Amino acid sequence: MEVNPSFCTIFAPEMTEKTEETEMKDGFFSMRWLLAKVKRYPLSCLLTAAIWVACLMPVPETPLSDVSFFDKWVHMAMYLVLVSLIWWEYMRSHRPSANGQKTTSLRKLLLGGWLAPLLMGGLIELAQAYLTAGNRSGEWLDFLANGTGATLGALTCMLLAKCLAKV
């Protein structure tokens, strides 16, 4: 990964002398690791931040508030799009190499592209219940809608990848 040298010397001088081998010894959440993920998954990171903001701000009253389970459909759609976007960015950045070696991992996709958004949905529901001073409420049905959307997104992407692999 290329890092701007001026950024490194100002904010993290220790990053300028690191190699890829020593980067792994820094721990899971090193600055270099975080920058690499943001660079590799920019749209997913942007959507994740938007979901956090939207889910923690007070909900304005709208005419759609009267529609039964409307918020559940919104939760399902948000997580379907998020998981689909993560999978698309993963597949885009892990194309087969020139010698035909497979560089994708279903395990990594399931952990980062299904389980991580699902856990994020649970954390958001807990944050709504305990950190919003009564402006929002955490609900089990919201978490179920998040999980349904994430699962539908993952299944859709798996089927799409299988179909495209045959072409």
Short mmCIF file of N, CA and C in Angstrom, two decimals:
data_model
loop_
_atom_site.label_atom_id
_atom_site.label_comp_id
_atom_site.label_asym_id
_atom_site.label_seq_id
_atom_site.Cartn_x
_atom_site.Cartn_y
_atom_site.Cartn_z
N MET A 1 0.83 -1.18 0.00
CA MET A 1 0.00 0.00 0.00
C MET A 1 0.88 1.24 0.00
N GLU A 2 0.51 2.19 -0.81
CA GLU A 2 1.27 3.43 -0.85
C GLU A 2 0.64 4.44 0.10
N VAL A 3 1.46 5.05 0.89
CA VAL A 3 0.98 6.07 1.82
C VAL A 3 1.73 7.34 1.52
N ASN A 4 1.04 8.46 1.52
CA ASN A 4 1.65 9.75 1.27
C ASN A 4 2.73 10.01 2.30
N PRO A 5 3.99 10.21 1.85
CA PRO A 5 5.09 10.39 2.81
C PRO A 5 4.91 11.60 3.72
N SER A 6 4.32 12.68 3.21
CA SER A 6 4.15 13.85 4.06
C SER A 6 3.15 13.56 5.18
N PHE A 7 2.11 12.79 4.88
CA PHE A 7 1.15 12.39 5.91
C PHE A 7 1.87 11.60 6.99
N CYS A 8 2.72 10.66 6.57
CA CYS A 8 3.42 9.79 7.52
C CYS A 8 4.36 10.58 8.42
N THR A 9 5.13 11.49 7.85
CA THR A 9 6.11 12.20 8.66
C THR A 9 5.43 13.15 9.65
N ILE A 10 4.24 13.66 9.29
CA ILE A 10 3.56 14.59 10.18
C ILE A 10 2.76 13.85 11.25
N PHE A 11 1.92 12.89 10.83
CA PHE A 11 0.98 12.27 11.76
C PHE A 11 1.45 10.93 12.33
N ALA A 12 2.23 10.20 11.57
CA ALA A 12 2.66 8.88 12.05
C ALA A 12 4.04 8.57 11.50
N PRO A 13 5.08 9.19 12.06
CA PRO A 13 6.42 8.99 11.52
C PRO A 13 6.87 7.54 11.55
N GLU A 14 6.34 6.74 12.47
CA GLU A 14 6.76 5.35 12.54
C GLU A 14 6.27 4.55 11.32
N MET A 15 5.29 5.07 10.58
CA MET A 15 4.77 4.34 9.42
C MET A 15 5.72 4.38 8.22
N THR A 16 6.61 5.36 8.16
CA THR A 16 7.46 5.51 6.99
C THR A 16 8.48 4.38 6.85
N GLU A 17 8.87 3.76 7.93
CA GLU A 17 9.89 2.73 7.88
C GLU A 17 9.32 1.32 7.96
N LYS A 18 8.01 1.18 7.95
CA LYS A 18 7.39 -0.13 8.09
C LYS A 18 7.33 -0.84 6.74
N THR A 19 7.48 -2.13 6.80
CA THR A 19 7.29 -2.95 5.62
C THR A 19 6.00 -3.73 5.78
N GLU A 20 5.61 -4.45 4.75
CA GLU A 20 4.37 -5.22 4.83
C GLU A 20 4.46 -6.30 5.91
N GLU A 21 5.65 -6.86 6.13
CA GLU A 21 5.81 -7.89 7.16
C GLU A 21 5.61 -7.31 8.55
N THR A 22 6.21 -6.15 8.81
CA THR A 22 6.08 -5.57 10.14
C THR A 22 4.71 -4.97 10.36
N GLU A 23 3.99 -4.66 9.27
CA GLU A 23 2.64 -4.11 9.40
C GLU A 23 1.72 -5.11 10.10
N MET A 24 1.86 -6.38 9.83
CA MET A 24 1.01 -7.39 10.43
C MET A 24 1.28 -7.51 11.94
N LYS A 25 2.48 -7.16 12.38
CA LYS A 25 2.82 -7.24 13.80
C LYS A 25 2.25 -6.06 14.59
N ASP A 26 1.81 -5.02 13.89
CA ASP A 26 1.29 -3.83 14.55
C ASP A 26 -0.04 -4.07 15.24
N GLY A 27 -0.72 -5.11 14.86
CA GLY A 27 -2.05 -5.35 15.42
C GLY A 27 -3.11 -5.15 14.38
N PHE A 28 -4.31 -5.53 14.74
CA PHE A 28 -5.41 -5.54 13.79
C PHE A 28 -5.82 -4.15 13.35
N PHE A 29 -5.85 -3.19 14.25
CA PHE A 29 -6.35 -1.87 13.92
C PHE A 29 -5.24 -0.83 13.80
N SER A 30 -4.21 -1.12 13.05
CA SER A 30 -3.17 -0.12 12.84
C SER A 30 -3.69 0.93 11.86
N MET A 31 -3.09 2.08 11.86
CA MET A 31 -3.48 3.16 10.95
C MET A 31 -3.32 2.71 9.50
N ARG A 32 -2.27 2.00 9.22
CA ARG A 32 -2.01 1.53 7.86
C ARG A 32 -3.11 0.57 7.41
N TRP A 33 -3.52 -0.31 8.31
CA TRP A 33 -4.59 -1.27 7.99
C TRP A 33 -5.89 -0.52 7.71
N LEU A 34 -6.20 0.46 8.56
CA LEU A 34 -7.43 1.23 8.41
C LEU A 34 -7.44 2.00 7.09
N LEU A 35 -6.35 2.65 6.76
CA LEU A 35 -6.27 3.39 5.50
C LEU A 35 -6.40 2.46 4.29
N ALA A 36 -5.82 1.28 4.39
CA ALA A 36 -5.94 0.31 3.29
C ALA A 36 -7.38 -0.13 3.10
N LYS A 37 -8.12 -0.34 4.18
CA LYS A 37 -9.53 -0.75 4.08
C LYS A 37 -10.38 0.37 3.51
N VAL A 38 -10.15 1.60 3.94
CA VAL A 38 -10.92 2.72 3.41
C VAL A 38 -10.63 2.90 1.92
N LYS A 39 -9.39 2.71 1.53
CA LYS A 39 -9.02 2.84 0.12
C LYS A 39 -9.64 1.72 -0.71
N ARG A 40 -9.70 0.51 -0.17
CA ARG A 40 -10.22 -0.64 -0.89
C ARG A 40 -11.75 -0.67 -0.92
N TYR A 41 -12.39 -0.15 0.14
CA TYR A 41 -13.86 -0.19 0.27
C TYR A 41 -14.43 1.20 0.53
N PRO A 42 -14.21 2.18 -0.35
CA PRO A 42 -14.64 3.55 -0.05
C PRO A 42 -16.16 3.71 0.04
N LEU A 43 -16.89 3.11 -0.87
CA LEU A 43 -18.35 3.25 -0.86
C LEU A 43 -18.98 2.54 0.33
N SER A 44 -18.44 1.38 0.68
CA SER A 44 -18.95 0.65 1.84
C SER A 44 -18.71 1.44 3.13
N CYS A 45 -17.54 2.05 3.24
CA CYS A 45 -17.23 2.85 4.43
C CYS A 45 -18.15 4.07 4.51
N LEU A 46 -18.40 4.70 3.37
CA LEU A 46 -19.29 5.86 3.33
C LEU A 46 -20.72 5.47 3.72
N LEU A 47 -21.22 4.36 3.18
CA LEU A 47 -22.56 3.91 3.51
C LEU A 47 -22.66 3.48 4.97
N THR A 48 -21.62 2.85 5.49
CA THR A 48 -21.61 2.46 6.90
C THR A 48 -21.72 3.69 7.80
N ALA A 49 -20.95 4.72 7.50
CA ALA A 49 -21.01 5.96 8.28
C ALA A 49 -22.40 6.59 8.17
N ALA A 50 -22.98 6.58 6.98
CA ALA A 50 -24.32 7.15 6.78
C ALA A 50 -25.37 6.37 7.58
N ILE A 51 -25.24 5.05 7.64
CA ILE A 51 -26.18 4.24 8.41
C ILE A 51 -26.08 4.58 9.89
N TRP A 52 -24.85 4.71 10.40
CA TRP A 52 -24.67 5.06 11.82
C TRP A 52 -25.32 6.41 12.13
N VAL A 53 -25.08 7.39 11.27
CA VAL A 53 -25.65 8.72 11.50
C VAL A 53 -27.17 8.67 11.43
N ALA A 54 -27.70 8.03 10.39
CA ALA A 54 -29.16 7.98 10.21
C ALA A 54 -29.84 7.24 11.35
N CYS A 55 -29.19 6.22 11.87
CA CYS A 55 -29.82 5.42 12.92
C CYS A 55 -29.70 6.03 14.31
N LEU A 56 -28.84 6.99 14.50
CA LEU A 56 -28.68 7.59 15.82
C LEU A 56 -29.28 8.99 15.94
N MET A 57 -29.67 9.59 14.81
CA MET A 57 -30.30 10.90 14.90
C MET A 57 -31.80 10.76 15.14
N PRO A 58 -32.42 11.77 15.72
CA PRO A 58 -33.87 11.69 15.95
C PRO A 58 -34.63 11.56 14.64
N VAL A 59 -35.71 10.79 14.66
CA VAL A 59 -36.49 10.53 13.45
C VAL A 59 -37.54 11.63 13.29
N PRO A 60 -37.53 12.32 12.15
CA PRO A 60 -38.58 13.32 11.93
C PRO A 60 -39.91 12.64 11.60
N GLU A 61 -40.99 13.29 11.90
CA GLU A 61 -42.32 12.75 11.59
C GLU A 61 -42.60 12.98 10.10
N THR A 62 -42.98 11.93 9.38
CA THR A 62 -43.30 12.02 7.95
C THR A 62 -44.62 11.32 7.68
N PRO A 63 -45.23 11.55 6.51
CA PRO A 63 -46.45 10.83 6.17
C PRO A 63 -46.24 9.31 6.10
N LEU A 64 -45.02 8.88 5.84
CA LEU A 64 -44.74 7.44 5.77
C LEU A 64 -44.67 6.79 7.15
N SER A 65 -44.67 7.60 8.19
CA SER A 65 -44.62 7.05 9.55
C SER A 65 -45.85 6.21 9.86
N ASP A 66 -46.97 6.47 9.14
CA ASP A 66 -48.21 5.74 9.38
C ASP A 66 -48.23 4.39 8.67
N VAL A 67 -47.33 4.15 7.75
CA VAL A 67 -47.29 2.89 7.02
C VAL A 67 -46.77 1.79 7.96
N SER A 68 -47.50 0.69 8.03
CA SER A 68 -47.10 -0.42 8.92
C SER A 68 -45.76 -0.99 8.52
N PHE A 69 -44.90 -1.14 9.48
CA PHE A 69 -43.58 -1.75 9.32
C PHE A 69 -42.70 -1.04 8.29
N PHE A 70 -42.98 0.22 7.99
CA PHE A 70 -42.16 0.94 7.01
C PHE A 70 -40.70 0.98 7.44
N ASP A 71 -40.45 1.25 8.73
CA ASP A 71 -39.07 1.33 9.20
C ASP A 71 -38.35 -0.01 9.08
N LYS A 72 -39.09 -1.11 9.18
CA LYS A 72 -38.46 -2.44 9.03
C LYS A 72 -38.01 -2.65 7.59
N TRP A 73 -38.84 -2.19 6.65
CA TRP A 73 -38.44 -2.29 5.23
C TRP A 73 -37.21 -1.44 4.95
N VAL A 74 -37.15 -0.28 5.59
CA VAL A 74 -35.98 0.59 5.42
C VAL A 74 -34.73 -0.09 5.98
N HIS A 75 -34.84 -0.69 7.16
CA HIS A 75 -33.71 -1.41 7.75
C HIS A 75 -33.27 -2.54 6.81
N MET A 76 -34.21 -3.30 6.31
CA MET A 76 -33.88 -4.41 5.43
C MET A 76 -33.18 -3.91 4.17
N ALA A 77 -33.69 -2.84 3.58
CA ALA A 77 -33.08 -2.28 2.37
C ALA A 77 -31.67 -1.75 2.63
N MET A 78 -31.49 -1.06 3.77
CA MET A 78 -30.16 -0.52 4.09
C MET A 78 -29.11 -1.63 4.17
N TYR A 79 -29.45 -2.71 4.84
CA TYR A 79 -28.47 -3.78 5.03
C TYR A 79 -28.32 -4.64 3.78
N LEU A 80 -29.36 -4.78 2.98
CA LEU A 80 -29.22 -5.48 1.71
C LEU A 80 -28.24 -4.72 0.81
N VAL A 81 -28.41 -3.41 0.73
CA VAL A 81 -27.52 -2.58 -0.09
C VAL A 81 -26.11 -2.58 0.48
N LEU A 82 -25.96 -2.45 1.80
CA LEU A 82 -24.63 -2.44 2.42
C LEU A 82 -23.88 -3.73 2.14
N VAL A 83 -24.52 -4.87 2.38
CA VAL A 83 -23.85 -6.16 2.16
C VAL A 83 -23.53 -6.34 0.68
N SER A 84 -24.44 -5.99 -0.19
CA SER A 84 -24.19 -6.11 -1.63
C SER A 84 -23.00 -5.24 -2.05
N LEU A 85 -22.93 -4.04 -1.50
CA LEU A 85 -21.84 -3.13 -1.82
C LEU A 85 -20.50 -3.67 -1.31
N ILE A 86 -20.49 -4.19 -0.10
CA ILE A 86 -19.26 -4.77 0.45
C ILE A 86 -18.80 -5.93 -0.44
N TRP A 87 -19.72 -6.81 -0.81
CA TRP A 87 -19.36 -7.95 -1.65
C TRP A 87 -18.86 -7.48 -3.01
N TRP A 88 -19.51 -6.48 -3.60
CA TRP A 88 -19.08 -5.99 -4.91
C TRP A 88 -17.67 -5.39 -4.82
N GLU A 89 -17.41 -4.58 -3.79
CA GLU A 89 -16.08 -4.00 -3.65
C GLU A 89 -15.03 -5.07 -3.36
N TYR A 90 -15.40 -6.08 -2.61
CA TYR A 90 -14.47 -7.18 -2.34
C TYR A 90 -14.13 -7.92 -3.63
N MET A 91 -15.15 -8.27 -4.40
CA MET A 91 -14.92 -9.01 -5.65
C MET A 91 -14.13 -8.16 -6.65
N ARG A 92 -14.39 -6.86 -6.67
CA ARG A 92 -13.68 -5.96 -7.58
C ARG A 92 -12.19 -5.88 -7.22
N SER A 93 -11.89 -5.88 -5.94
CA SER A 93 -10.50 -5.73 -5.53
C SER A 93 -9.76 -7.07 -5.38
N HIS A 94 -10.46 -8.18 -5.53
CA HIS A 94 -9.83 -9.50 -5.43
C HIS A 94 -10.07 -10.31 -6.70
N ARG A 95 -9.84 -9.71 -7.82
CA ARG A 95 -10.00 -10.41 -9.10
C ARG A 95 -8.93 -11.49 -9.21
N PRO A 96 -9.20 -12.54 -10.01
CA PRO A 96 -8.16 -13.57 -10.21
C PRO A 96 -6.88 -12.96 -10.76
N SER A 97 -5.75 -13.46 -10.31
CA SER A 97 -4.47 -12.94 -10.76
C SER A 97 -4.19 -13.37 -12.19
N ALA A 98 -3.10 -12.86 -12.76
CA ALA A 98 -2.76 -13.14 -14.16
C ALA A 98 -2.56 -14.63 -14.41
N ASN A 99 -2.05 -15.38 -13.43
CA ASN A 99 -1.83 -16.81 -13.61
C ASN A 99 -3.09 -17.63 -13.29
N GLY A 100 -4.23 -16.95 -13.07
CA GLY A 100 -5.49 -17.64 -12.85
C GLY A 100 -5.74 -18.08 -11.43
N GLN A 101 -4.88 -17.70 -10.49
CA GLN A 101 -5.08 -18.09 -9.09
C GLN A 101 -6.29 -17.37 -8.51
N LYS A 102 -7.07 -18.11 -7.76
CA LYS A 102 -8.24 -17.55 -7.09
C LYS A 102 -7.77 -16.73 -5.89
N THR A 103 -8.23 -15.49 -5.80
CA THR A 103 -7.81 -14.62 -4.70
C THR A 103 -8.96 -14.29 -3.76
N THR A 104 -10.15 -14.81 -4.02
CA THR A 104 -11.29 -14.54 -3.15
C THR A 104 -11.42 -15.63 -2.08
N SER A 105 -12.04 -15.27 -0.99
CA SER A 105 -12.24 -16.21 0.11
C SER A 105 -13.68 -16.09 0.60
N LEU A 106 -14.44 -17.18 0.50
CA LEU A 106 -15.82 -17.16 0.98
C LEU A 106 -15.86 -16.89 2.48
N ARG A 107 -14.90 -17.42 3.21
CA ARG A 107 -14.84 -17.20 4.66
C ARG A 107 -14.70 -15.72 4.98
N LYS A 108 -13.79 -15.03 4.28
CA LYS A 108 -13.61 -13.60 4.51
C LYS A 108 -14.85 -12.82 4.11
N LEU A 109 -15.47 -13.24 3.00
CA LEU A 109 -16.69 -12.57 2.58
C LEU A 109 -17.81 -12.73 3.60
N LEU A 110 -17.95 -13.92 4.15
CA LEU A 110 -19.00 -14.14 5.14
C LEU A 110 -18.72 -13.39 6.43
N LEU A 111 -17.46 -13.33 6.84
CA LEU A 111 -17.11 -12.60 8.07
C LEU A 111 -17.25 -11.09 7.88
N GLY A 112 -16.63 -10.56 6.85
CA GLY A 112 -16.62 -9.12 6.64
C GLY A 112 -17.82 -8.59 5.89
N GLY A 113 -18.44 -9.43 5.08
CA GLY A 113 -19.54 -8.96 4.24
C GLY A 113 -20.91 -9.41 4.69
N TRP A 114 -21.00 -10.21 5.74
CA TRP A 114 -22.31 -10.58 6.28
C TRP A 114 -22.32 -10.44 7.81
N LEU A 115 -21.38 -11.09 8.48
CA LEU A 115 -21.38 -11.07 9.94
C LEU A 115 -21.07 -9.68 10.50
N ALA A 116 -20.09 -8.98 9.92
CA ALA A 116 -19.74 -7.64 10.42
C ALA A 116 -20.92 -6.67 10.31
N PRO A 117 -21.62 -6.59 9.17
CA PRO A 117 -22.80 -5.72 9.13
C PRO A 117 -23.90 -6.16 10.10
N LEU A 118 -24.04 -7.46 10.28
CA LEU A 118 -25.04 -7.96 11.22
C LEU A 118 -24.70 -7.53 12.65
N LEU A 119 -23.44 -7.66 13.04
CA LEU A 119 -23.00 -7.21 14.37
C LEU A 119 -23.14 -5.69 14.51
N MET A 120 -22.85 -4.97 13.43
CA MET A 120 -23.01 -3.52 13.45
C MET A 120 -24.47 -3.17 13.70
N GLY A 121 -25.40 -3.90 13.07
CA GLY A 121 -26.82 -3.65 13.30
C GLY A 121 -27.20 -3.87 14.76
N GLY A 122 -26.63 -4.90 15.37
CA GLY A 122 -26.89 -5.15 16.79
C GLY A 122 -26.33 -4.03 17.67
N LEU A 123 -25.12 -3.57 17.35
CA LEU A 123 -24.53 -2.47 18.12
C LEU A 123 -25.35 -1.19 17.98
N ILE A 124 -25.87 -0.95 16.79
CA ILE A 124 -26.69 0.25 16.57
C ILE A 124 -27.97 0.16 17.40
N GLU A 125 -28.58 -1.02 17.42
CA GLU A 125 -29.80 -1.17 18.22
C GLU A 125 -29.51 -0.96 19.70
N LEU A 126 -28.38 -1.46 20.19
CA LEU A 126 -27.99 -1.22 21.59
C LEU A 126 -27.73 0.27 21.83
N ALA A 127 -27.05 0.91 20.88
CA ALA A 127 -26.77 2.34 21.02
C ALA A 127 -28.08 3.14 21.02
N GLN A 128 -29.04 2.75 20.18
CA GLN A 128 -30.33 3.43 20.17
C GLN A 128 -31.04 3.27 21.51
N ALA A 129 -30.94 2.10 22.08
CA ALA A 129 -31.63 1.82 23.35
C ALA A 129 -31.00 2.54 24.53
N TYR A 130 -29.67 2.66 24.54
CA TYR A 130 -28.99 3.14 25.75
C TYR A 130 -28.27 4.48 25.61
N LEU A 131 -28.06 4.97 24.40
CA LEU A 131 -27.23 6.17 24.25
C LEU A 131 -27.94 7.37 23.61
N THR A 132 -29.22 7.26 23.28
CA THR A 132 -29.87 8.36 22.57
C THR A 132 -30.83 9.16 23.44
N ALA A 133 -30.77 8.98 24.73
CA ALA A 133 -31.59 9.74 25.70
C ALA A 133 -33.07 9.70 25.36
N GLY A 134 -33.54 8.55 24.91
CA GLY A 134 -34.96 8.39 24.63
C GLY A 134 -35.41 8.87 23.27
N ASN A 135 -34.50 9.46 22.46
CA ASN A 135 -34.87 9.91 21.12
C ASN A 135 -35.10 8.75 20.16
N ARG A 136 -34.42 7.64 20.40
CA ARG A 136 -34.56 6.43 19.57
C ARG A 136 -34.74 5.25 20.50
N SER A 137 -35.27 4.16 19.96
CA SER A 137 -35.43 2.96 20.77
C SER A 137 -34.87 1.77 20.00
N GLY A 138 -34.12 0.94 20.68
CA GLY A 138 -33.61 -0.28 20.07
C GLY A 138 -34.70 -1.34 20.06
N GLU A 139 -34.89 -1.99 18.94
CA GLU A 139 -35.94 -3.00 18.81
C GLU A 139 -35.39 -4.29 18.23
N TRP A 140 -35.88 -5.41 18.75
CA TRP A 140 -35.48 -6.71 18.22
C TRP A 140 -35.95 -6.88 16.78
N LEU A 141 -37.12 -6.32 16.44
CA LEU A 141 -37.61 -6.45 15.06
C LEU A 141 -36.72 -5.69 14.08
N ASP A 142 -36.14 -4.57 14.52
CA ASP A 142 -35.18 -3.85 13.67
C ASP A 142 -33.95 -4.72 13.42
N PHE A 143 -33.47 -5.36 14.48
CA PHE A 143 -32.31 -6.25 14.34
C PHE A 143 -32.64 -7.41 13.40
N LEU A 144 -33.84 -7.95 13.52
CA LEU A 144 -34.27 -9.03 12.62
C LEU A 144 -34.34 -8.54 11.18
N ALA A 145 -34.84 -7.33 10.98
CA ALA A 145 -34.89 -6.74 9.63
C ALA A 145 -33.48 -6.52 9.08
N ASN A 146 -32.57 -6.06 9.95
CA ASN A 146 -31.16 -5.90 9.53
C ASN A 146 -30.59 -7.24 9.07
N GLY A 147 -30.83 -8.27 9.87
CA GLY A 147 -30.32 -9.60 9.54
C GLY A 147 -30.93 -10.15 8.27
N THR A 148 -32.22 -9.92 8.08
CA THR A 148 -32.89 -10.38 6.86
C THR A 148 -32.30 -9.69 5.63
N GLY A 149 -32.11 -8.38 5.73
CA GLY A 149 -31.52 -7.64 4.61
C GLY A 149 -30.10 -8.09 4.31
N ALA A 150 -29.30 -8.28 5.36
CA ALA A 150 -27.91 -8.73 5.19
C ALA A 150 -27.87 -10.12 4.56
N THR A 151 -28.74 -11.00 5.01
CA THR A 151 -28.77 -12.36 4.48
C THR A 151 -29.23 -12.37 3.03
N LEU A 152 -30.27 -11.59 2.72
CA LEU A 152 -30.73 -11.51 1.33
C LEU A 152 -29.64 -10.94 0.42
N GLY A 153 -28.92 -9.93 0.92
CA GLY A 153 -27.83 -9.36 0.14
C GLY A 153 -26.72 -10.37 -0.12
N ALA A 154 -26.35 -11.13 0.92
CA ALA A 154 -25.29 -12.14 0.76
C ALA A 154 -25.73 -13.25 -0.19
N LEU A 155 -26.96 -13.73 -0.04
CA LEU A 155 -27.45 -14.79 -0.92
C LEU A 155 -27.54 -14.32 -2.37
N THR A 156 -28.01 -13.10 -2.56
CA THR A 156 -28.09 -12.54 -3.91
C THR A 156 -26.71 -12.45 -4.54
N CYS A 157 -25.74 -11.98 -3.77
CA CYS A 157 -24.38 -11.85 -4.30
C CYS A 157 -23.76 -13.22 -4.59
N MET A 158 -24.03 -14.21 -3.73
CA MET A 158 -23.51 -15.56 -3.98
C MET A 158 -24.09 -16.12 -5.28
N LEU A 159 -25.38 -15.98 -5.47
CA LEU A 159 -26.02 -16.47 -6.69
C LEU A 159 -25.51 -15.73 -7.92
N LEU A 160 -25.37 -14.43 -7.80
CA LEU A 160 -24.87 -13.62 -8.92
C LEU A 160 -23.44 -14.01 -9.26
N ALA A 161 -22.59 -14.22 -8.25
CA ALA A 161 -21.20 -14.61 -8.50
C ALA A 161 -21.15 -15.99 -9.17
N LYS A 162 -22.01 -16.89 -8.74
CA LYS A 162 -22.05 -18.22 -9.34
C LYS A 162 -22.47 -18.16 -10.79
N CYS A 163 -23.48 -17.34 -11.07
CA CYS A 163 -23.95 -17.17 -12.46
C CYS A 163 -22.89 -16.53 -13.34
N LEU A 164 -22.22 -15.51 -12.82
CA LEU A 164 -21.19 -14.84 -13.60
C LEU A 164 -19.96 -15.72 -13.82
N ALA A 165 -19.70 -16.62 -12.89
CA ALA A 165 -18.55 -17.52 -13.03
C ALA A 165 -18.77 -18.50 -14.18
N LYS A 166 -20.01 -18.83 -14.47
CA LYS A 166 -20.31 -19.76 -15.57
C LYS A 166 -20.19 -19.10 -16.94
N VAL A 167 -20.27 -17.77 -16.98
CA VAL A 167 -20.22 -17.05 -18.25
C VAL A 167 -18.83 -16.96 -18.80
#
